[in-house]
């Protein structure tokens, strides 16, 4: 049985690793020769902060320890496939890992063949009688975009060779399943497809292709070549990267599932030949791979810890053929195929200007630090998660954060169906427990029958939430499972959030696209040239906000930025108006519409449907993240009738409007090889970090032209920005080149940087601000307008903004009087003995219920819970408020939206109630989200809260604490003044 111990590094001298346990007990480890060599090589990177996992250790008579394996920073999980690909014919250098981040796989016939082979094996395992033609047709319906965008398939000869190879792969895989599997005692009825594993013991994560349910055998599929006899082209042995991958999966089963390595049979299935090769086990090779993993992690750790441009540059300077070719490889294969891959990246980097190189190194450092914090973390942030919580957080901690659904029982197992979903019944949990899950969330599912079960010692199924309510959760698992026994019904399950690296992979890809961008586009994005615009007609003069900004956006030749404060119609009016203007052009303008969140993409879809119910736009993304009303516009549904690539091309060419999230588009680079966009309009741009956007705006089409001719960024940097895990000081840069270009803080958005630059140099044609809001009554909007928007947020004059509160209160109840007579009110609170945490305030929860109850009593028959919103900073307070709404016994009350400020951004309600839930001085430091705009201090979180309400806003909090914050004190003063002086309302109107 595996034993392990986590220790903190102190120093390394004379072959002894001096360390201490996390409880400060000394542990001195006598290192073996290979471990000594490793620690010598890592001495440049590691510090006393580093954590090691000591695996399979034993204590010697002299009190020192020896260990079979030493794993650096085991919480920093490395993907098994990415680690294995560092084993190159010319050597297994850790810098291959960094270089691999900048090798975006092209959609060649070889890549497509690999994906096709993987689909074949899944299809044949689930349906033994499946035929080639039907399976290929099904694959085309799933991946028509990939088939259509593959340039190789445009060549008739390559096309013929590709489909011939597909047919061969299908026949070979069927042969292996029917003939070789039985010979090797691999029962297809006992197979698990694509099981996932998280191995904190070794600092690894990965997903197998095929595994037997009892862990006694697994198979990895490879559609490409092994090592061949150069004369006969026959298979001889496995490639080092494939073998390394197999060894790592073997180790994960051994150390995670406590299976003896001699009881596990491991195979590589080379479907080209076909060969099912049973591979030998090698502990020595495992140590070699883990040495490489430790070196990779050490470099990642050093880059994010030092957070220094020159240091990051020094690491990149080592990516040379001479440095990476540690095997001293020579010959045509190296000179004509392998070396050029290294040279290409190096030449691209050297071709950048000093400013562009500096930007690259700072951006790379920023992304690596964000990735490190997302995996390992250094601090606790309210509402921010990290992957290591999956195994490091206790059951109680997970409950406090709402990060666990447990004791789930299978209600309907459809894992073998085409939709491959499983529905679980959710038990009734204890009071105040509020799980933090929503439809569309990526999750991990595993058996949890005892307290010690977690993702680190159980097989994991990855998937996404298809639907969720208080009684049940429906999860679509990643792979269809013919064998339903892999999800037994006589057990209980747990669900936790998944932490895929997808966003970060997209950010690295974005940097790579930036390196290749056309010079004039790089100059624009880095502020080295100003955007151009056509002149507006001399006769153009309109007081109308929307008409003006649409005209300016349409006149822009490069880019245009629009600041859209709350309620000004930046999506429903401005973006919609821009789309209408583009569609009216006779030149068949192609439009790309993007946003940060799927909810915002839904809002864009609504605006498009308002233009015309028949507008043929295409939405890129998953149906799980798309509102039902727009699912028929999803890409896969728009082309589901297509049977040929030419038909898909026709649909794409005839569609002028494409919509999606930034993440969905950056992961489909082939879109730009099929379509050039005359304009991209990006909503929520202030919530997007620079690396989120740089790749899309830098992308080129197959002719080398800008894939997006011009772009419009719409946002509001005075509302909540993107979540950044590193501190503002860590995200800042002091480099003179970057500062002169206006690049001072990577926690800011590209929108914010460019907006301030254009404002500073008075490029009035390149930016504008909407000033008329149609959401809030003027009494509600006055504070935000005065304190955050320099008094420029005026009302549009809609009916609800001009009318008085209509009903007269005849009740003697003080809450009734408050609700009937107040647009804006503050209800003081204090901490009580019931409040066991600073993040809970029972009195404020009672105030919320009293206000909701008064609204209900005003007109019970026509009470509409969807018109009320309750906002609070903390999940514990959310749980308390929801519980009390439930206890009230009025069926409509639990339907009221109760959520955090972050979740309310973009929403609006007739009545908003805000529970500050401030119970301690420390919260005054952590609650605000401050930015400085000239001489104006903007609390972006408070700005969002105050601008959600259309008709009434009620605030409850501790006045003693609130008055210690100058901005909060000003808010209380304003509310108090409004409650005494009603004449101001008429003046505002």
Short mmCIF file of N, CA, C and O in Angstrom, two decimals, residues 83-186:
data_model
loop_
_atom_site.label_atom_id
_atom_site.label_comp_id
_atom_site.label_asym_id
_atom_site.label_seq_id
_atom_site.Cartn_x
_atom_site.Cartn_y
_atom_site.Cartn_z
N UNK A 83 2.70 16.01 -20.63
CA UNK A 83 3.99 15.58 -20.08
C UNK A 83 4.64 14.55 -20.99
O UNK A 83 5.85 14.63 -21.29
N UNK A 84 3.86 13.60 -21.48
CA UNK A 84 4.40 12.55 -22.35
C UNK A 84 4.95 13.12 -23.65
O UNK A 84 5.96 12.64 -24.18
N UNK A 85 4.29 14.17 -24.17
CA UNK A 85 4.74 14.77 -25.42
C UNK A 85 6.06 15.51 -25.29
O UNK A 85 6.62 15.96 -26.29
N UNK A 86 6.55 15.66 -24.07
CA UNK A 86 7.88 16.25 -23.88
C UNK A 86 8.99 15.27 -24.22
O UNK A 86 10.17 15.66 -24.31
N UNK A 87 8.62 14.00 -24.40
CA UNK A 87 9.61 13.00 -24.81
C UNK A 87 9.71 13.02 -26.33
O UNK A 87 8.86 12.49 -27.04
N UNK A 88 10.74 13.68 -26.81
CA UNK A 88 10.97 13.84 -28.25
C UNK A 88 12.10 12.93 -28.69
O UNK A 88 12.93 12.50 -27.88
N UNK A 89 12.17 12.66 -29.99
CA UNK A 89 13.30 11.86 -30.48
C UNK A 89 14.66 12.47 -30.15
O UNK A 89 15.65 11.75 -29.99
N UNK A 90 14.69 13.81 -30.01
CA UNK A 90 15.97 14.47 -29.72
C UNK A 90 16.20 14.70 -28.22
O UNK A 90 17.19 15.29 -27.83
N UNK A 91 15.26 14.23 -27.37
CA UNK A 91 15.49 14.36 -25.94
C UNK A 91 14.24 14.80 -25.20
O UNK A 91 13.28 15.28 -25.77
N UNK A 92 14.28 14.62 -23.88
CA UNK A 92 13.12 14.92 -23.03
C UNK A 92 13.43 16.10 -22.12
O UNK A 92 13.59 15.96 -20.92
N UNK A 93 13.49 17.27 -22.71
CA UNK A 93 13.85 18.48 -21.97
C UNK A 93 12.59 19.15 -21.42
O UNK A 93 11.57 19.19 -22.09
N UNK A 94 12.67 19.72 -20.18
CA UNK A 94 11.47 20.38 -19.61
C UNK A 94 10.98 21.58 -20.43
O UNK A 94 9.79 21.91 -20.39
N UNK A 95 11.87 22.22 -21.18
CA UNK A 95 11.44 23.36 -21.99
C UNK A 95 10.57 22.94 -23.17
O UNK A 95 9.92 23.78 -23.79
N UNK A 96 10.56 21.64 -23.48
CA UNK A 96 9.61 21.15 -24.49
C UNK A 96 8.16 21.42 -24.06
O UNK A 96 7.27 21.58 -24.89
N UNK A 97 7.95 21.46 -22.74
CA UNK A 97 6.61 21.72 -22.21
C UNK A 97 6.18 23.14 -22.53
O UNK A 97 5.06 23.39 -22.98
N UNK A 98 7.08 24.10 -22.32
CA UNK A 98 6.77 25.49 -22.65
C UNK A 98 6.57 25.66 -24.15
O UNK A 98 5.65 26.33 -24.60
N UNK A 99 7.44 25.03 -24.91
CA UNK A 99 7.34 25.13 -26.37
C UNK A 99 6.02 24.53 -26.86
O UNK A 99 5.41 25.04 -27.80
N UNK A 100 5.58 23.47 -26.21
CA UNK A 100 4.33 22.81 -26.60
C UNK A 100 3.12 23.71 -26.46
O UNK A 100 2.11 23.52 -27.15
N UNK A 101 3.19 24.71 -25.58
CA UNK A 101 2.08 25.64 -25.42
C UNK A 101 1.88 26.51 -26.66
O UNK A 101 0.82 27.09 -26.84
N UNK A 102 2.91 26.60 -27.47
CA UNK A 102 2.85 27.48 -28.64
C UNK A 102 2.85 26.68 -29.95
O UNK A 102 3.24 27.19 -30.99
N UNK A 103 2.41 25.44 -29.83
CA UNK A 103 2.21 24.63 -31.03
C UNK A 103 0.74 24.32 -31.13
O UNK A 103 0.26 23.28 -30.68
N UNK A 104 0.00 25.25 -31.68
CA UNK A 104 -1.43 25.03 -31.85
C UNK A 104 -1.63 23.98 -32.93
O UNK A 104 -1.19 24.17 -34.07
N UNK A 105 -2.25 22.85 -32.60
CA UNK A 105 -2.41 21.80 -33.61
C UNK A 105 -3.20 22.29 -34.82
O UNK A 105 -4.29 22.84 -34.68
N UNK A 106 -2.62 22.16 -35.98
CA UNK A 106 -3.34 22.52 -37.18
C UNK A 106 -4.33 21.41 -37.53
O UNK A 106 -4.11 20.25 -37.20
N UNK A 107 -5.38 21.80 -38.20
CA UNK A 107 -6.41 20.83 -38.56
C UNK A 107 -6.00 20.09 -39.83
O UNK A 107 -6.57 20.27 -40.89
N UNK A 108 -4.97 19.25 -39.69
CA UNK A 108 -4.49 18.46 -40.82
C UNK A 108 -5.24 17.13 -40.88
O UNK A 108 -5.96 16.76 -39.95
N UNK A 109 -5.04 16.42 -41.97
CA UNK A 109 -5.72 15.12 -42.10
C UNK A 109 -5.20 14.14 -41.06
O UNK A 109 -5.92 13.22 -40.64
N UNK A 110 -3.96 14.31 -40.59
CA UNK A 110 -3.40 13.41 -39.58
C UNK A 110 -4.09 13.62 -38.23
O UNK A 110 -4.44 12.65 -37.54
N UNK A 111 -4.28 14.90 -37.85
CA UNK A 111 -4.99 15.20 -36.60
C UNK A 111 -6.43 14.71 -36.70
O UNK A 111 -6.98 14.10 -35.77
N UNK A 112 -7.05 14.96 -37.84
CA UNK A 112 -8.44 14.56 -38.04
C UNK A 112 -8.58 13.04 -38.01
O UNK A 112 -9.56 12.50 -37.48
N UNK A 113 -7.60 12.36 -38.54
CA UNK A 113 -7.63 10.89 -38.53
C UNK A 113 -7.55 10.37 -37.09
O UNK A 113 -8.25 9.40 -36.73
N UNK A 114 -6.73 11.01 -36.26
CA UNK A 114 -6.62 10.60 -34.86
C UNK A 114 -7.94 10.76 -34.13
O UNK A 114 -8.37 9.87 -33.38
N UNK A 115 -8.60 11.89 -34.35
CA UNK A 115 -9.90 12.13 -33.72
C UNK A 115 -10.95 11.13 -34.23
O UNK A 115 -11.81 10.67 -33.48
N UNK A 116 -10.85 10.81 -35.52
CA UNK A 116 -11.79 9.87 -36.12
C UNK A 116 -11.60 8.47 -35.52
O UNK A 116 -12.58 7.78 -35.20
N UNK A 117 -10.36 8.07 -35.35
CA UNK A 117 -10.08 6.75 -34.77
C UNK A 117 -10.62 6.65 -33.35
O UNK A 117 -11.18 5.61 -32.94
N UNK A 118 -10.47 7.72 -32.57
CA UNK A 118 -11.01 7.72 -31.21
C UNK A 118 -12.53 7.58 -31.21
O UNK A 118 -13.11 6.89 -30.37
N UNK A 119 -13.18 8.22 -32.18
CA UNK A 119 -14.63 8.10 -32.28
C UNK A 119 -15.02 6.68 -32.69
O UNK A 119 -16.01 6.13 -32.18
N UNK A 120 -14.23 6.10 -33.58
CA UNK A 120 -14.51 4.73 -34.01
C UNK A 120 -14.50 3.75 -32.84
O UNK A 120 -15.38 2.90 -32.71
N UNK A 121 -13.50 3.88 -31.98
CA UNK A 121 -13.38 2.90 -30.90
C UNK A 121 -14.53 3.08 -29.90
O UNK A 121 -15.09 2.09 -29.39
N UNK A 122 -14.94 4.32 -29.65
CA UNK A 122 -16.08 4.55 -28.77
C UNK A 122 -17.36 3.97 -29.38
O UNK A 122 -18.16 3.33 -28.70
N UNK A 123 -17.52 4.20 -30.68
CA UNK A 123 -18.72 3.72 -31.37
C UNK A 123 -18.78 2.20 -31.38
O UNK A 123 -19.85 1.61 -31.15
N UNK A 124 -17.67 1.54 -31.63
CA UNK A 124 -17.66 0.09 -31.73
C UNK A 124 -17.77 -0.59 -30.36
O UNK A 124 -18.33 -1.68 -30.25
N UNK A 125 -17.24 0.04 -29.33
CA UNK A 125 -17.41 -0.52 -27.98
C UNK A 125 -18.88 -0.45 -27.58
O UNK A 125 -19.42 -1.39 -26.98
N UNK A 126 -19.55 0.66 -27.92
CA UNK A 126 -20.95 0.83 -27.54
C UNK A 126 -21.92 0.10 -28.45
O UNK A 126 -23.04 -0.19 -28.05
N UNK A 127 -21.48 -0.18 -29.69
CA UNK A 127 -22.35 -0.89 -30.64
C UNK A 127 -21.47 -1.80 -31.49
O UNK A 127 -20.88 -1.38 -32.47
N UNK A 128 -21.40 -3.07 -31.09
CA UNK A 128 -20.50 -4.01 -31.77
C UNK A 128 -20.85 -4.20 -33.24
O UNK A 128 -19.99 -4.56 -34.05
N UNK A 129 -22.12 -3.98 -33.61
CA UNK A 129 -22.55 -4.22 -34.98
C UNK A 129 -22.51 -2.97 -35.86
O UNK A 129 -22.99 -3.00 -37.00
N UNK A 130 -21.98 -1.90 -35.35
CA UNK A 130 -21.96 -0.65 -36.11
C UNK A 130 -21.18 -0.84 -37.41
O UNK A 130 -20.17 -1.55 -37.46
N UNK A 131 -21.66 -0.19 -38.50
CA UNK A 131 -20.94 -0.28 -39.77
C UNK A 131 -20.23 1.04 -40.06
O UNK A 131 -20.60 2.10 -39.54
N UNK A 132 -19.24 0.95 -40.91
CA UNK A 132 -18.35 2.09 -41.20
C UNK A 132 -19.12 3.30 -41.69
O UNK A 132 -18.94 4.42 -41.19
N UNK A 133 -19.99 3.14 -42.65
CA UNK A 133 -20.68 4.28 -43.27
C UNK A 133 -21.54 5.04 -42.26
O UNK A 133 -21.51 6.27 -42.20
N UNK A 134 -22.28 4.31 -41.44
CA UNK A 134 -23.17 4.97 -40.48
C UNK A 134 -22.38 5.68 -39.39
O UNK A 134 -22.74 6.77 -38.95
N UNK A 135 -21.28 5.07 -38.97
CA UNK A 135 -20.46 5.70 -37.93
C UNK A 135 -19.79 6.96 -38.46
O UNK A 135 -19.75 8.00 -37.79
N UNK A 136 -19.30 6.91 -39.70
CA UNK A 136 -18.66 8.08 -40.29
C UNK A 136 -19.66 9.22 -40.48
O UNK A 136 -19.35 10.39 -40.25
N UNK A 137 -20.88 8.87 -40.89
CA UNK A 137 -21.92 9.90 -41.05
C UNK A 137 -22.24 10.55 -39.71
O UNK A 137 -22.44 11.76 -39.61
N UNK A 138 -22.30 9.72 -38.67
CA UNK A 138 -22.59 10.25 -37.33
C UNK A 138 -21.47 11.19 -36.87
O UNK A 138 -21.73 12.26 -36.30
N UNK A 139 -20.23 10.81 -37.15
CA UNK A 139 -19.09 11.65 -36.79
C UNK A 139 -19.14 12.98 -37.54
O UNK A 139 -18.88 14.05 -36.97
N UNK A 140 -19.51 12.94 -38.81
CA UNK A 140 -19.58 14.16 -39.60
C UNK A 140 -20.63 15.11 -39.04
O UNK A 140 -20.44 16.33 -39.01
N UNK A 141 -21.73 14.55 -38.55
CA UNK A 141 -22.78 15.40 -37.97
C UNK A 141 -22.32 16.03 -36.66
O UNK A 141 -22.74 17.12 -36.29
N UNK A 142 -21.43 15.32 -35.96
CA UNK A 142 -20.90 15.85 -34.70
C UNK A 142 -19.79 16.87 -34.96
O UNK A 142 -19.68 17.88 -34.25
N UNK A 143 -18.98 16.62 -35.99
CA UNK A 143 -17.81 17.47 -36.24
C UNK A 143 -17.74 17.98 -37.68
O UNK A 143 -16.69 17.89 -38.33
N UNK A 144 -18.82 18.53 -38.20
CA UNK A 144 -18.78 18.99 -39.60
C UNK A 144 -17.84 20.16 -39.79
O UNK A 144 -17.26 20.33 -40.86
N UNK A 145 -17.69 20.95 -38.75
CA UNK A 145 -16.82 22.11 -38.83
C UNK A 145 -15.37 21.69 -39.07
O UNK A 145 -14.68 22.25 -39.92
N UNK A 146 -14.92 20.66 -38.31
CA UNK A 146 -13.55 20.20 -38.44
C UNK A 146 -13.29 19.59 -39.82
O UNK A 146 -12.23 19.81 -40.43
N UNK A 147 -14.24 18.80 -40.33
CA UNK A 147 -14.07 18.20 -41.65
C UNK A 147 -14.06 19.27 -42.74
O UNK A 147 -13.29 19.19 -43.69
N UNK A 148 -14.90 20.26 -42.59
CA UNK A 148 -15.02 21.30 -43.62
C UNK A 148 -13.79 22.19 -43.65
O UNK A 148 -13.36 22.63 -44.72
N UNK A 149 -13.23 22.48 -42.48
CA UNK A 149 -12.11 23.42 -42.41
C UNK A 149 -10.76 22.79 -42.73
O UNK A 149 -9.78 23.51 -42.89
N UNK A 150 -10.71 21.47 -42.82
CA UNK A 150 -9.42 20.80 -43.07
C UNK A 150 -8.93 21.09 -44.49
O UNK A 150 -9.54 20.64 -45.47
N UNK A 151 -7.84 21.83 -44.59
CA UNK A 151 -7.31 22.22 -45.90
C UNK A 151 -6.87 21.02 -46.71
O UNK A 151 -7.00 20.99 -47.94
N UNK A 152 -6.33 20.00 -46.03
CA UNK A 152 -5.82 18.83 -46.76
C UNK A 152 -6.91 18.17 -47.58
O UNK A 152 -6.65 17.62 -48.67
N UNK A 153 -8.14 18.21 -47.07
CA UNK A 153 -9.23 17.52 -47.75
C UNK A 153 -9.73 18.27 -48.98
O UNK A 153 -10.60 17.78 -49.71
N UNK A 154 -9.18 19.46 -49.22
CA UNK A 154 -9.52 20.18 -50.45
C UNK A 154 -8.78 19.60 -51.65
O UNK A 154 -9.17 19.81 -52.79
N UNK A 155 -7.70 18.90 -51.36
CA UNK A 155 -6.92 18.23 -52.41
C UNK A 155 -7.55 16.86 -52.68
O UNK A 155 -7.62 16.02 -51.77
N UNK A 156 -8.03 16.59 -53.90
CA UNK A 156 -8.71 15.31 -54.18
C UNK A 156 -7.88 14.09 -53.84
O UNK A 156 -8.42 13.08 -53.33
N UNK A 157 -6.58 14.16 -54.09
CA UNK A 157 -5.71 13.01 -53.80
C UNK A 157 -5.62 12.78 -52.29
O UNK A 157 -5.75 11.64 -51.82
N UNK A 158 -5.39 13.85 -51.54
CA UNK A 158 -5.30 13.72 -50.09
C UNK A 158 -6.64 13.29 -49.50
O UNK A 158 -6.69 12.51 -48.55
N UNK A 159 -7.71 13.81 -50.08
CA UNK A 159 -9.04 13.44 -49.61
C UNK A 159 -9.26 11.94 -49.77
O UNK A 159 -9.75 11.26 -48.86
N UNK A 160 -8.90 11.42 -50.92
CA UNK A 160 -9.07 9.99 -51.18
C UNK A 160 -8.23 9.16 -50.22
O UNK A 160 -8.71 8.15 -49.66
N UNK A 161 -6.99 9.59 -50.00
CA UNK A 161 -6.10 8.87 -49.08
C UNK A 161 -6.64 8.92 -47.65
O UNK A 161 -6.55 7.92 -46.91
N UNK A 162 -7.21 10.06 -47.28
CA UNK A 162 -7.72 10.21 -45.92
C UNK A 162 -8.87 9.23 -45.66
O UNK A 162 -8.88 8.51 -44.65
N UNK A 163 -9.85 9.19 -46.53
CA UNK A 163 -11.00 8.32 -46.29
C UNK A 163 -10.64 6.85 -46.44
O UNK A 163 -11.25 5.99 -45.80
N UNK A 164 -9.65 6.58 -47.26
CA UNK A 164 -9.14 5.20 -47.33
C UNK A 164 -8.52 4.82 -45.99
O UNK A 164 -8.75 3.71 -45.47
N UNK A 165 -7.73 5.75 -45.41
CA UNK A 165 -7.11 5.49 -44.11
C UNK A 165 -8.16 5.35 -43.02
O UNK A 165 -8.03 4.52 -42.11
N UNK A 166 -9.24 6.13 -43.11
CA UNK A 166 -10.34 6.01 -42.14
C UNK A 166 -10.95 4.61 -42.18
O UNK A 166 -11.21 4.00 -41.13
N UNK A 167 -11.17 4.12 -43.40
CA UNK A 167 -11.78 2.80 -43.54
C UNK A 167 -10.85 1.73 -42.97
O UNK A 167 -11.30 0.78 -42.29
N UNK A 168 -9.56 1.86 -43.23
CA UNK A 168 -8.58 0.91 -42.70
C UNK A 168 -8.58 0.94 -41.17
O UNK A 168 -8.56 -0.10 -40.51
N UNK A 169 -8.60 2.16 -40.60
CA UNK A 169 -8.59 2.29 -39.14
C UNK A 169 -9.84 1.64 -38.54
O UNK A 169 -9.75 0.94 -37.52
N UNK A 170 -10.98 1.84 -39.17
CA UNK A 170 -12.21 1.26 -38.66
C UNK A 170 -12.12 -0.27 -38.66
O UNK A 170 -12.46 -0.92 -37.67
N UNK A 171 -11.66 -0.82 -39.77
CA UNK A 171 -11.55 -2.29 -39.88
C UNK A 171 -10.54 -2.82 -38.87
O UNK A 171 -10.77 -3.88 -38.24
N UNK A 172 -9.43 -2.10 -38.69
CA UNK A 172 -8.40 -2.56 -37.75
C UNK A 172 -8.89 -2.52 -36.31
O UNK A 172 -8.61 -3.42 -35.51
N UNK A 173 -9.62 -1.47 -35.98
CA UNK A 173 -10.14 -1.36 -34.61
C UNK A 173 -11.17 -2.45 -34.35
O UNK A 173 -11.17 -3.08 -33.28
N UNK A 174 -12.03 -2.71 -35.34
CA UNK A 174 -12.99 -3.81 -35.18
C UNK A 174 -12.27 -5.14 -34.99
O UNK A 174 -12.65 -5.96 -34.13
N UNK A 175 -11.22 -5.35 -35.77
CA UNK A 175 -10.43 -6.59 -35.66
C UNK A 175 -9.82 -6.73 -34.26
O UNK A 175 -9.88 -7.81 -33.64
N UNK A 176 -9.28 -5.64 -33.74
CA UNK A 176 -8.67 -5.68 -32.40
C UNK A 176 -9.73 -6.02 -31.35
O UNK A 176 -9.52 -6.86 -30.47
N UNK A 177 -10.89 -5.35 -31.45
CA UNK A 177 -11.95 -5.57 -30.47
C UNK A 177 -12.48 -6.99 -30.53
O UNK A 177 -12.74 -7.62 -29.48
N UNK A 178 -12.65 -7.53 -31.74
CA UNK A 178 -13.28 -8.84 -31.90
C UNK A 178 -12.30 -9.99 -31.75
O UNK A 178 -12.69 -11.07 -31.28
N UNK A 179 -11.05 -9.77 -32.15
CA UNK A 179 -10.09 -10.87 -32.15
C UNK A 179 -9.07 -10.76 -31.03
O UNK A 179 -8.83 -11.73 -30.30
N UNK A 180 -8.45 -9.62 -30.88
CA UNK A 180 -7.34 -9.48 -29.94
C UNK A 180 -7.80 -9.30 -28.50
O UNK A 180 -7.17 -9.83 -27.58
N UNK A 181 -8.89 -8.56 -28.31
CA UNK A 181 -9.36 -8.37 -26.94
C UNK A 181 -9.69 -9.70 -26.27
O UNK A 181 -9.27 -9.94 -25.13
N UNK A 182 -10.46 -10.58 -26.91
CA UNK A 182 -10.74 -11.88 -26.26
C UNK A 182 -9.46 -12.67 -25.96
O UNK A 182 -9.38 -13.34 -24.91
N UNK A 183 -8.49 -12.61 -26.88
CA UNK A 183 -7.23 -13.34 -26.65
C UNK A 183 -6.51 -12.81 -25.41
O UNK A 183 -5.81 -13.55 -24.73
N UNK A 184 -6.67 -11.52 -25.15
CA UNK A 184 -6.00 -10.91 -24.00
C UNK A 184 -6.91 -10.83 -22.77
O UNK A 184 -6.59 -10.15 -21.80
N UNK A 185 -8.07 -11.52 -22.86
CA UNK A 185 -9.02 -11.55 -21.75
C UNK A 185 -9.50 -10.14 -21.36
O UNK A 185 -9.62 -9.80 -20.19
N UNK A 186 -9.77 -9.35 -22.40
CA UNK A 186 -10.37 -8.03 -22.21
C UNK A 186 -11.82 -8.11 -22.67
O UNK A 186 -12.09 -8.18 -23.87
#
